[in-house]
Amino acid sequence: MSARYADSGWMYTTSSAILEALSEAGVEFIFANFGSDHPGLIEAIAQARATGKPGPRVVTCPTEMVAMSAAHGYAQTTGRAQAVLVHVDCGTQALGGAVHNAAKGRVPVFILAGLSPVTQDAEARGSRNEFIQWMQDVPDQRGLVRGYVRYENEIRHGANAKQIVHRALQFAHSAPRGPVYVTAAREVLEQEVPRVPIDARQWRPVAAAAMNAESVEQIVQALIDAENPLVVTSYLGRSPAAVAELAGMAEQLGVGVLESVPSYVNFPATHECYLGVQWNERRQNAALAQADVVLVIDSDVPWIGAVSRPRAGARIFHIDADPLKAQMTLWYIGATTQCAADATVALRQIRAAASRLSTERLAQRRARLAAAHELWESEIERHEQIPATGLSAEYLVARIRAAIGDDAIVVSEAVTNFHVVSQHLRRTRPGTLFSSGGGSLGYNGGAALGVKLARPDALVVSICGDGSYLFSQPSVVHWMARRYETPFLQVVLNNGGWRAPRQAVLSVHPDGIAATAPSIDIDFPQPPDYGGIAAAAGGAHVEVVKTAAEVDTALARALRAIRAERRAAVIDAQV
Ligand SMILES: Cc1ncc(C[n+]2csc(CCOP(=O)(O)OP(=O)(O)O)c2C)c(N)n1
Ligand SMILES: [Mg+2]
């Protein structure tokens, strides 16, 4: 085999074509975890480098979950998919919950995986020559991710590899957006092919959809006639333009805005139409209880009906790129009009069609909203008071807000402190706070790296639970932070383990035996040295904070380490 298929020097192969297509599409990074399926790609990258051909930069990711999470954070920051390169079925499985997160978060990512060679007697370059290639030949590799991706396909021939890459990226970037998965056998990646010219304009995302005129009319009329109109949103803020339109509409019509488990900054927290964040609180939300017209825009869970819902008889309208929630088996919110439309376009339509309210009604609405906003703000402030002993998450987050400023970009995986981070950071600018949008823990560290690669000038902060820190594979994350000079601030909300399962069991069995059992196996006695893990892996600066009095100096030292020494910093905050 080696004699027949000895390296013939410079080649243009399927692998070269894939790299070229990624480059044409503006992909800047390949988050890579290489294996025996990738000689064609590694050779093509080496040849491109040797000839000075521009192409995506390779970022070595020692685990796939971190690679995928980095691409996730990068895409949340820029809106653009990056490539994640993984090894056959094994690397695909190791992407794990990060695929779920990108799918649920509707975040574009281009995943490329090799397939085991499809020949075994040296029939072609790349044919099997390692025992593992029999083990890694599985019947349905694409099936591993089929329930999560917007598009999946196998490149079976190099001749149209570029078109398949562009098509996959077109799916990734077209509403409702999400990850895509492409495979190719080792021999196909080695195949020498003619170069195909591509006109990138032909592969742009599908144009954003508008509502039909009748729906616009219905929604506008309902908003005008309402007593207490309310918008509920979770991820509208992935488009900064939509945030501006929402603020414009809120002001024009006097509509309140409530965020439900937000994964983006959807509305400035200082705006007087802002009514706060709801999460898993086990009580009725006041804004929802008062609303008689609710416009849900870009939300998967606008409320949890068993504990909190719009008032009886409220009229509900729904705008989303995918209002059917095609990937959710159980989903309904009682909306009488559902529109498949882009949030920015839809809000512009509403604003254009809405005649102004009478000055008097608008003033009344605005005054009521301003009072509700003020009440929310004073409640938030009350919780931020310095605690008498120890450290509260609310106080800590308030001090983080003061230390990092409005432009820092925060990724949050704070679990039972999710709402604390969302509310007390009081973000005002779109694109300065992200959470995964999914439910598979471990996103935060990789995401912070991705954000920092996208915005090297920005201060990047990850706020996560102690459990979520361990899920994120911190040794890999912090090795990468040093290797790629992407220092960020990591704040670990150390509450002694997993509080979420305790809250879950108490919500279902409030009087059960588990409620008062000495252990329900969710605590971390003898906790790891959280900061020490990052120090050992990537030379991170470490702070341990146990009281409110220590917070400001720890933050100042941590930020100095990041800015002056270009080191990541971990604050182990015992809340
Ligand atoms: C990959 C994954 N495994 C398990 C879970 C279930 N789970 C949800 S919350 C949680 C604990 C999170 O702990 P931590 O980050 O410390 O947050 P806390 O609950 O203490 O606020 C677990 C294990 C999950 N969501 N994702
Ligand atoms: Mg915890």
XYZ file of C-alpha atoms and ligand atoms in Angstrom:
602
model
C 0.000 0.000 0.000
C 2.646 2.512 0.963
C 4.454 1.772 -2.291
C 1.370 2.169 -4.460
C 0.050 5.243 -2.728
C 3.259 6.924 -1.742
C 2.837 10.622 -1.217
C 2.905 12.307 -4.563
C 3.749 15.742 -3.196
C 1.530 18.735 -3.977
C -2.088 17.747 -4.423
C -5.521 19.315 -4.611
C -7.820 16.866 -2.868
C -11.313 16.728 -1.402
C -9.686 17.903 1.814
C -8.210 20.930 0.020
C -11.628 21.644 -1.437
C -13.284 21.476 2.000
C -10.736 23.898 3.438
C -11.207 26.207 0.488
C -14.980 26.167 0.879
C -14.685 26.981 4.586
C -12.399 29.848 3.698
C -14.772 31.163 1.014
C -17.577 31.063 3.565
C -15.584 33.203 5.980
C -14.914 30.469 8.537
C -11.982 31.676 10.594
C -11.370 28.776 12.955
C -11.258 25.001 12.887
C -11.645 23.728 16.429
C -9.913 20.442 15.850
C -9.453 17.110 17.527
C -7.537 15.012 15.021
C -7.436 11.266 14.396
C -6.567 8.568 11.890
C -9.453 9.656 9.654
C -7.807 13.021 8.974
C -4.486 12.512 7.093
C -6.012 14.117 4.005
C -7.057 17.194 5.947
C -3.800 17.444 7.882
C -1.846 17.171 4.640
C -4.068 19.769 2.957
C -3.638 22.170 5.889
C 0.137 21.666 5.813
C 0.219 22.295 2.051
C -1.935 25.410 2.376
C 0.370 26.721 5.093
C 3.504 25.913 3.131
C 2.183 27.850 0.138
C 0.850 30.755 2.197
C -2.714 30.063 1.119
C -5.190 31.822 3.395
C -7.430 29.530 5.388
C -9.032 28.975 8.746
C -6.756 28.850 11.765
C -6.540 25.489 13.529
C -7.183 25.508 17.271
C -6.180 22.259 18.924
C -8.894 21.165 21.327
C -7.944 18.287 23.629
C -11.624 17.390 24.077
C -14.516 17.695 21.691
C -17.057 19.167 24.122
C -14.750 22.140 24.610
C -14.238 22.455 20.831
C -17.969 22.544 20.198
C -18.601 24.951 23.075
C -15.886 27.268 21.742
C -17.578 27.307 18.341
C -20.860 27.947 20.177
C -19.486 30.981 22.022
C -17.812 32.277 18.862
C -21.064 32.031 16.894
C -23.076 33.714 19.643
C -20.639 36.629 19.506
C -20.397 36.968 15.722
C -23.440 35.169 14.310
C -21.119 33.034 12.183
C -20.527 29.285 12.198
C -17.016 27.976 12.747
C -15.790 24.471 11.983
C -15.439 21.704 14.544
C -13.390 18.778 13.323
C -13.835 15.465 15.132
C -12.695 11.873 14.860
C -15.180 9.350 13.413
C -17.973 8.059 15.677
C -15.831 8.375 18.820
C -15.191 12.093 18.479
C -18.815 12.610 17.473
C -19.966 10.914 20.684
C -17.473 12.971 22.671
C -19.121 16.166 21.393
C -21.750 15.011 23.807
C -24.164 17.522 25.191
C -22.506 20.385 23.338
C -24.435 19.319 20.227
C -27.642 19.462 22.240
C -26.696 22.965 23.434
C -26.015 24.294 19.943
C -29.208 22.694 18.623
C -31.427 23.996 21.420
C -29.689 27.374 21.318
C -30.098 27.525 17.495
C -26.404 28.309 17.177
C -24.710 27.713 13.815
C -21.746 25.324 13.923
C -20.233 23.291 11.081
C -19.168 19.867 12.337
C -16.961 17.704 10.139
C -16.161 14.092 11.032
C -14.207 11.479 9.172
C -15.503 7.987 8.523
C -13.439 4.840 8.817
C -11.870 3.895 5.488
C -14.308 2.021 3.263
C -11.687 -0.245 1.619
C -9.227 -2.664 3.225
C -6.877 -3.966 0.515
C -5.075 -0.787 -0.513
C -7.567 -0.118 -3.249
C -7.145 3.630 -2.817
C -5.019 6.101 -0.890
C -6.371 6.140 2.663
C -7.455 2.480 2.675
C -7.440 0.707 6.059
C -4.033 0.218 7.655
C -4.748 0.395 11.402
C -6.699 -2.100 13.527
C -8.883 0.626 15.008
C -10.484 1.272 11.630
C -12.521 -1.921 11.938
C -13.718 -0.881 15.403
C -14.688 2.601 14.273
C -16.785 1.430 11.342
C -20.327 1.843 12.676
C -23.620 1.422 10.846
C -25.052 4.883 11.306
C -22.536 7.465 12.441
C -24.709 10.366 11.306
C -27.548 8.923 13.354
C -25.618 9.895 16.491
C -26.505 13.530 15.893
C -29.489 13.273 13.538
C -31.989 14.431 16.153
C -29.993 17.608 16.768
C -28.669 18.968 13.495
C -30.323 21.114 10.833
C -28.586 19.190 8.058
C -26.403 16.121 7.834
C -24.785 14.480 4.866
C -21.828 12.443 3.729
C -19.432 13.766 1.112
C -19.275 10.680 -1.085
C -17.193 12.170 -3.875
C -14.727 15.028 -3.898
C -16.157 16.563 -7.050
C -18.937 18.369 -5.186
C -17.418 18.601 -1.705
C -17.416 22.390 -1.855
C -21.091 22.580 -2.734
C -21.926 20.301 0.196
C -19.908 22.433 2.617
C -21.617 25.596 1.352
C -25.030 23.950 1.499
C -24.436 22.804 5.063
C -23.387 26.318 6.068
C -26.452 27.732 4.341
C -28.623 25.550 6.580
C -26.590 26.498 9.649
C -27.119 30.210 8.984
C -30.736 30.098 7.782
C -33.570 30.416 10.307
C -34.066 28.781 12.704
C -30.296 28.112 12.502
C -28.262 25.477 14.278
C -25.471 22.941 13.961
C -24.855 20.874 10.821
C -22.885 17.662 10.452
C -20.882 16.436 7.462
C -18.847 13.248 7.147
C -16.416 11.849 4.605
C -14.552 8.554 4.370
C -10.793 8.648 4.551
C -10.353 7.657 0.894
C -12.757 10.396 -0.191
C -10.800 12.976 1.805
C -7.694 11.820 -0.112
C -9.246 11.907 -3.567
C -7.589 14.267 -6.063
C -10.227 16.461 -7.666
C -10.500 19.449 -10.006
C -11.028 22.776 -8.312
C -14.627 24.030 -8.451
C -15.135 27.809 -8.565
C -17.863 29.002 -6.217
C -19.903 32.180 -6.204
C -20.423 32.710 -2.477
C -23.461 34.932 -3.126
C -25.361 31.830 -4.205
C -24.969 30.278 -0.776
C -26.150 33.061 1.462
C -28.697 32.324 4.194
C -32.355 32.344 3.203
C -33.791 35.860 3.490
C -35.474 36.704 6.807
C -39.230 36.078 6.801
C -41.940 38.671 7.423
C -45.445 38.245 8.878
C -48.443 38.397 6.576
C -50.501 41.601 6.605
C -53.447 40.057 8.439
C -51.313 38.881 11.352
C -49.611 42.274 11.593
C -53.028 43.930 11.771
C -54.287 41.520 14.460
C -51.236 41.948 16.641
C -51.142 45.726 16.305
C -54.834 46.053 17.108
C -54.501 43.782 20.134
C -51.508 45.731 21.455
C -53.376 49.020 21.042
C -56.607 47.796 22.608
C -54.906 46.058 25.520
C -54.981 47.231 29.056
C -51.618 45.712 29.960
C -49.698 44.507 26.908
C -46.563 42.490 27.536
C -43.768 41.029 25.411
C -42.056 37.863 26.659
C -38.767 36.915 25.036
C -35.716 34.712 25.609
C -33.423 34.893 22.580
C -34.563 37.837 20.458
C -31.308 39.518 21.498
C -29.223 37.258 19.282
C -29.897 40.045 16.798
C -28.891 43.433 18.245
C -31.154 45.068 15.662
C -34.132 43.268 17.189
C -33.269 44.677 20.620
C -33.357 48.205 19.222
C -36.684 47.506 17.477
C -38.170 46.041 20.642
C -37.109 49.087 22.631
C -38.657 51.280 19.941
C -41.926 49.358 20.033
C -42.040 49.330 23.830
C -41.689 53.111 23.843
C -44.058 53.713 20.956
C -46.885 51.636 22.395
C -46.090 51.458 26.093
C -45.503 47.710 26.220
C -43.690 45.968 29.088
C -40.914 43.471 28.411
C -40.284 40.373 30.482
C -37.361 38.045 29.831
C -37.906 34.354 30.412
C -34.730 32.293 30.945
C -32.845 34.608 28.615
C -29.891 33.266 26.678
C -29.082 36.726 25.251
C -29.445 40.365 26.309
C -32.897 41.000 24.871
C -33.635 44.380 26.377
C -31.641 46.977 28.326
C -32.143 46.257 32.016
C -32.174 49.988 32.747
C -35.074 50.708 30.367
C -38.236 51.775 32.155
C -40.341 49.266 30.178
C -38.186 46.395 31.484
C -39.943 44.125 33.946
C -37.161 41.703 34.794
C -36.329 38.048 34.391
C -38.266 34.951 35.237
C -36.636 31.578 35.608
C -37.778 28.558 37.661
C -39.157 30.618 40.544
C -42.043 28.702 42.077
C -44.397 31.642 42.188
C -46.685 33.532 39.863
C -44.920 36.297 37.974
C -46.649 39.643 38.563
C -46.200 41.023 35.030
C -47.714 37.872 33.522
C -50.586 37.906 36.009
C -51.522 41.427 34.922
C -51.055 41.029 31.174
C -54.181 40.795 29.044
C -52.270 40.684 25.737
C -49.025 38.733 25.607
C -46.790 38.788 22.568
C -44.244 35.976 22.776
C -41.288 36.642 20.486
C -38.390 34.191 20.310
C -38.928 32.104 23.417
C -38.972 28.366 24.021
C -40.407 28.531 27.526
C -42.177 31.868 27.963
C -43.680 30.646 31.257
C -44.145 27.439 33.216
C -47.896 27.046 33.322
C -47.977 24.919 36.463
C -46.652 27.819 38.551
C -46.978 31.031 36.554
C -49.068 32.048 33.528
C -50.780 34.990 31.854
C -54.054 36.018 33.459
C -57.164 34.019 32.514
C -58.562 35.107 29.157
C -55.344 36.826 28.087
C -54.872 36.907 24.312
C -51.591 35.342 23.292
C -49.688 35.954 20.054
C -46.539 34.197 19.005
C -43.714 35.146 16.650
C -40.745 32.846 16.106
C -38.606 31.592 13.241
C -39.997 28.150 14.106
C -43.279 28.710 15.967
C -44.212 25.018 15.744
C -41.033 24.132 17.660
C -40.594 21.255 15.249
C -37.986 19.536 17.420
C -40.056 19.624 20.619
C -42.591 16.842 20.994
C -44.748 18.668 23.561
C -45.239 22.379 23.033
C -48.179 24.790 23.194
C -48.802 28.163 24.817
C -52.398 28.890 23.842
C -51.516 31.409 21.140
C -54.350 32.247 18.742
C -52.023 33.665 16.088
C -48.655 32.091 15.395
C -46.279 33.612 12.872
C -43.111 32.188 11.376
C -41.084 35.368 11.100
C -37.799 36.987 11.947
C -38.034 39.075 15.121
C -36.397 42.203 13.674
C -38.550 42.158 10.560
C -41.730 41.452 12.552
C -41.074 44.241 15.042
C -40.429 46.690 12.212
C -43.734 45.656 10.661
C -45.572 46.183 13.937
C -43.983 49.577 14.489
C -44.753 50.710 10.964
C -48.396 49.646 11.205
C -49.059 50.939 14.703
C -50.618 54.344 14.704
C -49.584 56.195 17.813
C -51.681 55.702 20.901
C -53.365 58.809 22.208
C -50.798 60.808 24.155
C -52.834 60.297 27.256
C -53.036 56.497 27.030
C -49.387 56.211 26.154
C -48.446 58.392 29.119
C -50.596 56.239 31.408
C -49.030 53.035 30.162
C -45.517 54.408 30.356
C -46.080 55.707 33.880
C -47.406 52.339 35.044
C -44.466 50.545 33.464
C -41.978 52.992 34.956
C -43.454 52.353 38.394
C -43.259 48.570 37.909
C -39.696 48.897 36.641
C -38.724 50.972 39.639
C -40.230 48.391 41.949
C -38.206 45.677 40.205
C -35.059 47.757 40.472
C -35.484 48.471 44.168
C -36.116 44.782 44.800
C -32.909 43.950 42.911
C -30.981 46.562 44.854
C -32.304 45.261 48.162
C -30.879 41.815 47.393
C -27.519 43.319 46.510
C -26.968 44.667 49.988
C -23.790 43.505 51.651
C -24.640 40.329 53.592
C -24.106 40.323 57.356
C -21.951 37.211 57.142
C -20.334 35.243 54.363
C -21.075 35.956 50.721
C -24.299 36.069 48.707
C -24.418 35.396 44.977
C -26.437 38.611 44.535
C -23.796 40.769 46.221
C -21.013 39.032 44.298
C -22.702 39.513 40.920
C -23.373 43.177 41.712
C -19.684 43.676 42.474
C -18.697 41.799 39.302
C -20.969 44.198 37.394
C -19.187 47.184 38.909
C -15.732 45.718 38.211
C -16.194 44.584 34.612
C -18.262 47.428 33.140
C -20.925 47.396 30.437
C -18.803 46.143 27.550
C -17.412 42.963 29.081
C -18.919 39.809 27.614
C -20.221 37.312 30.146
C -21.130 33.671 29.600
C -23.334 32.265 32.312
C -23.858 28.699 33.399
C -24.935 29.496 36.904
C -27.769 26.925 37.154
C -29.703 27.710 40.374
C -28.138 31.163 40.297
C -29.115 31.646 36.642
C -31.630 34.384 37.467
C -29.204 36.002 39.907
C -26.656 36.444 37.136
C -29.255 37.548 34.570
C -30.891 40.097 36.849
C -28.007 41.463 38.877
C -25.599 41.926 35.980
C -28.228 44.370 34.634
C -26.780 44.269 31.151
C -27.624 47.183 28.915
C -25.918 46.241 25.644
C -26.888 43.434 23.296
C -24.257 40.734 22.953
C -22.790 41.133 26.435
C -24.381 38.120 28.154
C -24.882 34.626 26.806
C -26.042 31.321 28.162
C -26.081 28.132 26.148
C -29.794 28.035 25.366
C -29.697 24.315 26.110
C -29.506 22.085 29.128
C -26.270 20.163 28.885
C -23.842 21.456 31.457
C -20.240 22.215 30.567
C -20.705 24.964 27.996
C -19.181 27.827 29.952
C -15.412 27.320 29.677
C -15.276 26.484 25.981
C -17.774 29.245 25.259
C -15.579 31.799 27.049
C -12.636 30.749 24.852
C -14.768 31.088 21.727
C -15.969 34.551 22.739
C -12.417 35.647 23.460
C -11.197 34.371 20.075
C -14.015 36.306 18.421
C -13.364 39.471 20.440
C -9.716 39.484 21.558
C -10.092 43.070 22.745
C -12.983 42.300 25.105
C -12.908 41.347 28.750
C -14.555 37.923 28.855
C -16.091 36.484 32.001
C -17.537 33.054 32.740
C -19.831 32.718 35.745
C -20.629 29.107 36.510
C -21.679 26.727 39.235
C -19.063 24.528 40.889
C -20.722 21.539 39.246
C -20.769 23.284 35.878
C -17.105 24.166 36.248
C -16.229 20.475 36.511
C -18.574 19.634 33.611
C -16.715 22.186 31.457
C -13.449 20.205 31.606
C -11.454 23.027 33.184
C -8.056 21.406 32.686
C -8.622 21.456 28.922
C -10.162 24.919 28.929
C -7.348 26.494 30.905
C -4.631 24.741 28.940
C -6.226 26.245 25.830
C -6.577 29.667 27.455
C -2.799 29.820 27.855
C -1.968 28.089 24.577
C -4.124 30.471 22.530
C -3.616 33.582 24.670
C -7.296 33.897 25.461
C -7.255 34.817 29.152
C -10.645 35.271 30.779
C -12.134 35.644 34.221
C -13.817 32.543 35.586
C -16.009 32.931 38.644
C -17.030 29.640 40.225
C -20.156 29.924 42.367
C -19.087 27.339 44.885
C -22.124 26.221 46.851
C -20.752 22.838 47.853
C -22.051 20.803 44.940
C -25.265 20.454 42.972
C -28.111 22.511 44.385
C -30.416 21.985 41.371
C -31.254 18.320 42.062
C -32.133 19.263 45.641
C -34.524 21.941 44.426
C -36.018 19.440 41.990
C -36.632 16.795 44.643
C -38.115 19.365 47.018
C -40.483 20.556 44.290
C -41.794 17.035 43.722
C -41.458 15.501 47.213
C -41.582 18.470 49.588
C -42.451 16.196 52.505
C -40.546 13.142 51.325
C -37.765 11.353 53.133
C -35.171 12.885 50.797
C -36.197 16.386 51.912
C -34.575 15.877 55.298
C -32.240 12.961 54.568
C -28.676 13.595 55.787
C -27.359 13.074 52.259
C -28.923 12.825 48.818
C -25.570 12.368 47.099
C -25.322 15.796 45.535
C -22.768 17.442 47.832
C -19.064 17.655 47.139
C -17.398 17.021 50.470
C -13.622 17.435 50.074
C -14.187 19.736 47.094
C -11.465 19.937 44.487
C -9.174 22.949 44.444
C -11.087 24.637 41.637
C -8.581 27.382 40.994
C -5.699 24.944 41.402
C -6.952 22.876 38.463
C -6.703 25.940 36.206
C -3.368 26.988 37.689
C -1.885 23.563 37.025
C -3.299 23.320 33.513
C -2.775 26.862 32.278
C -0.992 28.944 34.891
C -4.188 30.711 35.906
C -4.237 33.273 38.680
C -6.316 32.012 41.628
C -8.477 33.753 44.227
C -10.555 32.148 46.953
C -13.295 34.342 48.379
C -15.398 33.499 51.408
C -16.733 36.855 52.588
C -18.172 39.961 50.992
C -15.270 42.020 52.304
C -12.805 40.077 50.140
C -14.678 40.424 46.858
C -13.457 43.751 45.491
C -9.766 43.143 46.065
C -10.015 39.632 44.625
C -11.735 41.017 41.522
C -9.121 43.753 41.164
C -6.228 41.279 41.423
C -7.906 38.878 39.022
C -8.485 41.595 36.414
C -4.903 42.754 36.795
C -3.655 39.207 36.123
C -5.774 39.065 32.976
C -4.818 42.496 31.681
C -1.218 42.880 32.805
C -0.015 39.275 32.833
C -2.327 37.880 30.115
C -3.250 35.019 32.451
C -6.726 33.639 33.036
C -8.027 34.080 36.562
C -10.316 31.838 38.577
C -12.248 33.134 41.559
C -13.507 30.312 43.763
C -16.398 32.168 45.390
C -17.950 30.324 48.312
C -21.533 31.506 48.190
C -24.472 17.110 31.114
C -25.434 17.249 32.230
N -25.431 16.323 33.224
C -26.299 16.427 34.259
C -27.213 17.429 34.315
C -28.223 17.501 35.450
N -27.952 18.642 36.330
C -28.658 19.778 36.212
S -28.179 20.950 37.279
C -26.978 19.957 37.920
C -26.085 20.454 39.003
C -25.345 21.698 38.633
O -24.473 22.046 39.665
P -23.850 23.480 39.765
O -23.292 23.889 38.480
O -22.949 23.485 40.929
O -25.118 24.422 40.033
P -26.062 24.484 41.319
O -27.123 23.463 41.091
O -25.260 24.191 42.518
O -26.604 25.860 41.272
C -26.981 18.718 37.304
C -26.080 17.609 37.657
C -27.209 18.361 33.242
N -28.079 19.362 33.160
N -26.309 18.241 32.235
Mg -23.209 24.184 42.788
